[in-house]
Coordinates of N, CA, C and O in Angstrom, one line a residue:
M1 N 39.1 60.2 16.7 CA 39.7 61.4 17.5 C 40.2 61.6 18.5 O 40.9 60.4 18.9
T2 N 41.3 62.8 18.4 CA 42.2 62.8 19.0 C 41.9 64.0 20.2 O 41.7 65.2 20.0
L3 N 42.5 63.8 21.5 CA 42.2 64.7 22.5 C 44.1 64.8 23.4 O 44.0 63.6 23.7
T4 N 43.6 66.2 24.2 CA 44.9 66.3 24.9 C 44.2 66.5 26.3 O 43.6 67.4 26.5
A5 N 44.6 65.7 27.5 CA 43.7 65.9 28.8 C 45.0 65.5 29.3 O 45.9 65.1 29.3
Q6 N 44.3 65.7 30.8 CA 45.3 65.2 32.1 C 44.5 64.1 32.5 O 43.4 63.9 32.7
V7 N 45.3 63.2 32.4 CA 44.9 61.7 33.4 C 44.2 62.4 35.1 O 45.2 63.0 35.7
A8 N 43.0 62.0 35.0 CA 42.7 62.6 36.6 C 43.0 61.4 37.5 O 42.7 61.7 38.7
G9 N 43.2 60.1 36.5 CA 42.9 59.0 38.0 C 43.7 57.4 37.1 O 42.5 57.5 36.0
V10 N 43.9 56.5 37.2 CA 44.5 55.1 36.8 C 43.2 54.2 37.9 O 43.1 54.5 38.7
V11 N 42.5 53.6 37.1 CA 41.3 53.1 37.3 C 41.8 51.7 37.3 O 41.2 50.8 38.4
S12 N 42.7 50.9 36.8 CA 43.2 49.6 36.4 C 44.0 49.4 35.4 O 44.5 50.3 35.2
P13 N 44.4 48.5 35.4 CA 45.6 47.9 34.4 C 45.4 48.4 32.8 O 46.5 48.5 32.1
I14 N 44.6 48.8 32.4 CA 43.9 48.8 31.3 C 43.2 50.3 30.8 O 42.6 50.8 29.9
A15 N 42.6 50.5 31.9 CA 42.2 51.7 31.9 C 42.4 53.3 32.8 O 43.1 52.9 33.9
F16 N 41.6 54.1 32.6 CA 42.2 55.7 33.3 C 41.0 56.2 33.1 O 40.6 56.5 31.8
T17 N 41.1 57.6 33.8 CA 40.1 58.8 33.2 C 41.1 59.8 33.1 O 41.9 60.4 33.6
I18 N 40.4 60.8 32.1 CA 40.8 62.2 32.0 C 40.1 63.4 31.9 O 39.0 62.9 31.9
T19 N 40.7 64.5 32.1 CA 39.6 65.3 32.5 C 39.9 67.0 31.7 O 41.1 66.6 31.2
G20 N 39.4 67.9 31.5 CA 39.7 69.2 30.7 C 41.0 69.8 32.2 O 41.0 69.1 33.3
A21 N 41.5 71.0 31.6 CA 42.1 71.8 32.5 C 41.4 72.1 33.5 O 39.7 72.4 33.5
E22 N 42.0 72.6 34.7 CA 41.6 72.9 35.7 C 40.3 74.2 35.3 O 40.5 75.0 35.0
G23 N 39.3 74.0 36.3 CA 38.1 74.9 35.9 C 37.5 74.9 35.4 O 36.4 75.7 34.7
T24 N 37.2 74.1 34.2 CA 36.9 74.2 33.1 C 35.3 73.1 33.3 O 34.4 73.6 32.4
G25 N 35.3 72.5 34.4 CA 34.1 71.5 35.0 C 33.8 70.8 34.2 O 32.8 70.0 34.2
T26 N 34.7 70.3 33.2 CA 34.5 69.0 32.6 C 34.4 67.6 33.6 O 35.4 67.3 34.2
E27 N 33.5 66.6 33.0 CA 33.7 65.3 34.1 C 34.5 65.0 33.4 O 34.9 64.6 32.5
A28 N 35.1 63.5 34.7 CA 36.1 62.9 33.7 C 35.5 62.0 33.1 O 34.5 61.4 33.0
L29 N 36.4 61.3 31.8 CA 35.9 60.5 30.7 C 36.7 59.6 30.7 O 38.3 59.3 31.0
L30 N 36.2 57.8 30.8 CA 36.9 57.0 30.8 C 37.9 56.3 29.6 O 37.1 56.9 28.4
V31 N 38.8 56.0 29.8 CA 39.6 55.8 28.6 C 40.2 54.3 28.8 O 40.6 53.9 29.5
V32 N 40.0 53.5 27.3 CA 39.9 52.1 27.8 C 41.2 51.7 26.8 O 40.9 52.0 25.4
N33 N 42.0 51.3 27.5 CA 43.6 51.1 26.6 C 43.6 49.6 26.3 O 44.4 48.8 26.9
F34 N 42.9 48.5 25.4 CA 42.8 47.5 25.7 C 44.5 46.6 25.3 O 44.6 45.5 25.0
D35 N 44.8 47.4 23.9 CA 46.1 46.6 23.5 C 47.4 47.0 24.1 O 48.3 45.9 24.8
E36 N 47.7 48.1 25.3 CA 49.0 47.9 25.8 C 49.0 48.4 27.2 O 49.9 48.6 27.9
G37 N 47.3 48.6 28.1 CA 47.4 49.1 29.3 C 47.9 50.1 29.5 O 48.3 51.3 28.8
T38 N 47.6 50.7 31.0 CA 48.1 52.3 31.6 C 49.4 52.1 32.3 O 49.6 52.9 33.0
S39 N 50.2 50.9 32.1 CA 51.6 50.9 33.1 C 52.4 52.6 32.9 O 52.2 52.8 31.7
G40 N 52.8 53.3 33.8 CA 53.8 54.2 33.4 C 53.2 55.5 33.4 O 53.7 56.7 33.5
L41 N 51.6 55.5 33.6 CA 50.7 56.7 33.7 C 50.6 56.7 35.0 O 50.2 56.2 35.8
D42 N 51.0 58.3 35.2 CA 50.1 58.7 36.6 C 49.4 60.1 36.7 O 49.4 60.7 35.6
T43 N 48.5 60.0 37.6 CA 47.4 61.2 38.0 C 48.4 62.6 37.8 O 49.4 62.7 38.0
G44 N 47.6 63.2 36.9 CA 48.4 64.9 36.5 C 49.1 64.9 35.2 O 49.5 65.6 34.7
D45 N 49.9 63.6 34.7 CA 50.3 63.1 33.3 C 49.6 64.2 31.9 O 48.6 63.8 32.3
L46 N 50.0 64.7 31.5 CA 49.4 65.2 29.9 C 49.3 64.5 29.0 O 50.7 64.0 28.7
V47 N 48.3 63.6 28.4 CA 48.7 62.7 27.4 C 47.5 63.3 26.5 O 47.0 63.8 26.1
E48 N 48.0 62.4 24.8 CA 47.3 63.0 23.7 C 46.7 61.5 23.6 O 47.5 60.4 23.6
V49 N 45.6 61.4 23.4 CA 44.6 60.1 23.4 C 44.0 60.2 21.9 O 43.5 61.0 21.5
T50 N 44.2 59.2 21.4 CA 43.9 58.9 19.8 C 42.7 57.5 19.9 O 43.3 56.2 20.5
G51 N 41.7 57.5 19.4 CA 40.6 56.7 19.6 C 39.2 56.5 18.9 O 39.3 57.8 18.7
T52 N 38.3 56.0 19.6 CA 36.8 56.3 18.9 C 36.0 56.4 20.3 O 36.1 55.5 21.1
Y53 N 35.7 57.4 20.3 CA 34.4 57.5 21.4 C 33.2 56.6 21.2 O 32.4 56.7 20.3
R54 N 32.8 56.1 22.6 CA 31.8 55.0 22.4 C 30.9 55.6 23.7 O 31.1 56.2 24.7
E55 N 29.6 55.6 23.1 CA 28.7 55.7 23.9 C 28.1 55.7 25.0 O 27.9 56.2 26.3
A56 N 28.7 54.0 25.4 CA 28.6 53.3 26.6 C 29.5 51.9 27.0 O 29.6 51.3 26.4
Y57 N 29.9 52.3 28.2 CA 31.0 51.2 28.2 C 29.9 49.9 28.3 O 29.2 50.0 29.4
N58 N 30.1 48.5 28.8 CA 29.8 47.7 28.8 C 30.6 46.7 29.5 O 31.2 45.9 28.5
V59 N 30.9 46.4 30.9 CA 31.6 45.7 31.4 C 32.0 44.3 31.2 O 32.9 43.9 30.5
P60 N 30.6 43.3 30.4 CA 31.0 42.0 30.0 C 31.3 42.4 29.3 O 32.3 41.0 28.7
S61 N 30.8 42.7 28.1 CA 31.3 43.0 26.7 C 32.9 43.2 26.6 O 34.0 42.9 25.6
A62 N 33.4 44.4 27.0 CA 34.3 45.0 27.3 C 35.9 43.3 27.8 O 36.7 43.2 27.4
E63 N 35.4 42.6 28.8 CA 35.8 42.1 29.3 C 36.5 40.8 28.6 O 37.3 40.2 27.9
E64 N 35.1 40.4 27.6 CA 35.5 39.5 26.4 C 36.8 40.0 25.6 O 37.0 39.5 24.9
D65 N 37.1 41.4 25.5 CA 38.1 42.0 24.5 C 39.2 42.1 25.2 O 39.9 41.7 24.1
L66 N 39.4 41.6 26.3 CA 40.8 41.6 27.1 C 41.3 40.3 27.1 O 40.8 39.5 27.4
R67 N 42.4 40.8 27.6 CA 43.4 39.5 27.5 C 43.3 38.9 29.2 O 43.4 37.9 29.1
E68 N 42.9 40.0 30.1 CA 42.7 39.4 31.4 C 41.5 40.7 31.9 O 41.6 42.1 31.5
P69 N 40.7 40.1 32.4 CA 39.9 41.0 33.2 C 39.7 41.8 33.9 O 40.6 42.2 34.6
P70 N 39.3 43.0 33.7 CA 40.1 44.4 34.6 C 39.4 44.2 36.0 O 40.4 45.1 36.9
G71 N 38.6 43.2 36.3 CA 38.1 43.7 37.3 C 36.8 43.9 37.6 O 36.6 45.3 37.5
V72 N 36.0 43.3 38.0 CA 34.5 44.0 37.9 C 34.3 45.5 39.1 O 33.6 46.5 38.6
E73 N 34.5 44.9 39.8 CA 34.8 46.1 41.0 C 35.8 47.4 40.4 O 35.2 48.8 40.9
Q74 N 36.6 47.2 39.6 CA 37.3 48.3 39.5 C 36.3 49.3 38.4 O 36.6 50.6 38.1
L75 N 35.6 48.6 37.2 CA 35.2 49.4 36.2 C 33.8 49.1 36.5 O 32.9 49.9 36.1
A76 N 33.0 48.8 36.9 CA 31.5 48.4 37.4 C 31.1 50.2 37.5 O 29.5 50.1 36.8
H77 N 31.5 50.7 38.2 CA 31.3 52.4 38.1 C 30.8 53.1 36.9 O 30.1 53.6 36.7
Y78 N 31.7 52.0 36.2 CA 31.9 53.1 34.5 C 30.8 52.6 33.5 O 30.5 53.1 32.4
D79 N 29.9 51.1 34.1 CA 28.8 51.0 32.8 C 27.8 51.6 33.0 O 27.4 52.2 33.5
G80 N 27.5 51.7 31.3 CA 26.9 52.5 30.6 C 27.4 54.3 30.7 O 26.5 54.9 30.1
E81 N 28.3 54.5 30.8 CA 28.9 55.8 30.8 C 29.3 56.0 29.6 O 30.2 55.0 29.0
P82 N 29.8 57.1 28.9 CA 30.9 57.1 28.1 C 32.2 56.9 28.1 O 32.9 57.0 28.8
F83 N 33.0 56.4 27.0 CA 34.2 56.0 27.0 C 34.8 56.5 25.5 O 34.3 56.6 24.8
V84 N 36.2 56.4 25.9 CA 37.3 56.3 24.6 C 37.6 55.3 24.4 O 38.5 54.7 25.6
E85 N 37.6 54.4 23.4 CA 38.4 52.9 23.3 C 39.9 53.5 22.1 O 39.3 54.2 21.5
T86 N 40.4 53.7 23.1 CA 42.1 53.9 22.2 C 42.5 53.0 21.2 O 42.6 52.1 21.5
T87 N 43.3 53.9 20.2 CA 43.9 52.9 19.8 C 45.9 53.7 19.8 O 46.7 53.0 19.5
D88 N 45.9 54.8 20.6 CA 47.5 55.0 20.8 C 47.3 56.1 22.2 O 46.4 57.2 22.1
V89 N 47.8 56.2 23.1 CA 48.1 56.6 24.1 C 49.7 57.7 23.9 O 50.3 56.6 24.3
A90 N 49.3 58.5 24.0 CA 51.5 59.2 24.2 C 51.1 60.3 25.5 O 50.4 61.3 25.4
V91 N 52.1 60.2 26.2 CA 52.2 60.9 27.1 C 53.0 62.2 26.9 O 53.8 62.2 26.2
S92 N 52.1 63.2 26.9 CA 52.9 64.9 26.4 C 54.2 65.2 27.3 O 54.0 65.1 28.6
D93 N 55.0 65.8 26.8 CA 56.0 66.7 27.6 C 55.7 68.1 27.8 O 55.3 68.5 26.9
V94 N 55.6 68.5 28.9 CA 54.7 69.8 29.3 C 56.0 70.5 28.9 O 55.4 71.9 28.3
E95 N 56.9 70.8 29.7 CA 57.9 71.8 29.0 C 58.1 71.9 27.7 O 58.2 73.3 27.6
S96 N 58.1 70.8 26.6 CA 58.2 71.1 25.4 C 56.8 71.9 24.6 O 56.8 73.1 23.9
A97 N 55.4 72.0 25.4 CA 54.3 72.7 25.2 C 54.5 74.0 25.4 O 53.6 75.0 24.7
E98 N 55.1 74.4 26.3 CA 55.3 76.0 26.5 C 55.6 76.7 25.9 O 56.8 76.1 25.2
P99 N 55.3 78.1 25.6 CA 56.1 78.7 24.6 C 57.4 79.3 24.8 O 57.6 79.3 26.2
T100 N 58.5 79.2 23.8 CA 59.4 79.7 24.5 C 60.0 81.4 24.3 O 59.2 82.3 23.3
P101 N 60.9 82.4 25.0 CA 60.5 83.9 25.2 C 61.5 84.3 24.1 O 61.8 83.3 23.5
A102 N 60.2 84.9 23.1 CA 61.5 85.7 22.2 C 62.2 86.6 22.3 O 62.2 87.1 23.7
T103 N 63.1 86.4 21.3 CA 64.2 87.4 21.9 C 64.0 88.6 20.7 O 63.9 88.4 19.6
S104 N 64.7 89.7 21.1 CA 64.6 90.6 20.5 C 65.5 91.1 19.8 O 66.9 91.1 20.0
A105 N 65.8 91.4 18.6 CA 67.0 91.6 17.4 C 67.3 93.0 18.0 O 66.3 94.0 17.9
G106 N 68.8 93.3 17.7 CA 68.9 94.6 18.2 C 70.1 94.9 18.5 O 70.5 96.3 19.1

């Protein structure tokens, strides 16, 4: 699946949360990037996340998949919560996503 969303916060070196547009009432969803980490992401960045939706984050099994453990205190809050395990994270260029003004011929 591919989602376009806003970074709600960076949780750890390998995880961040995303949320929908303001006013949608969507709760933040955990995104775990086991391969590349979250360096370079900031709260408010618009990102395109490609990955697999998982029903429940499991801290002990996730730590087994990592090169370095994320720290129990950082991700313990998300234990048992749904999350997205990414295969790709791209920061979107907000300016290029805005419509360009139409010019009239005449």
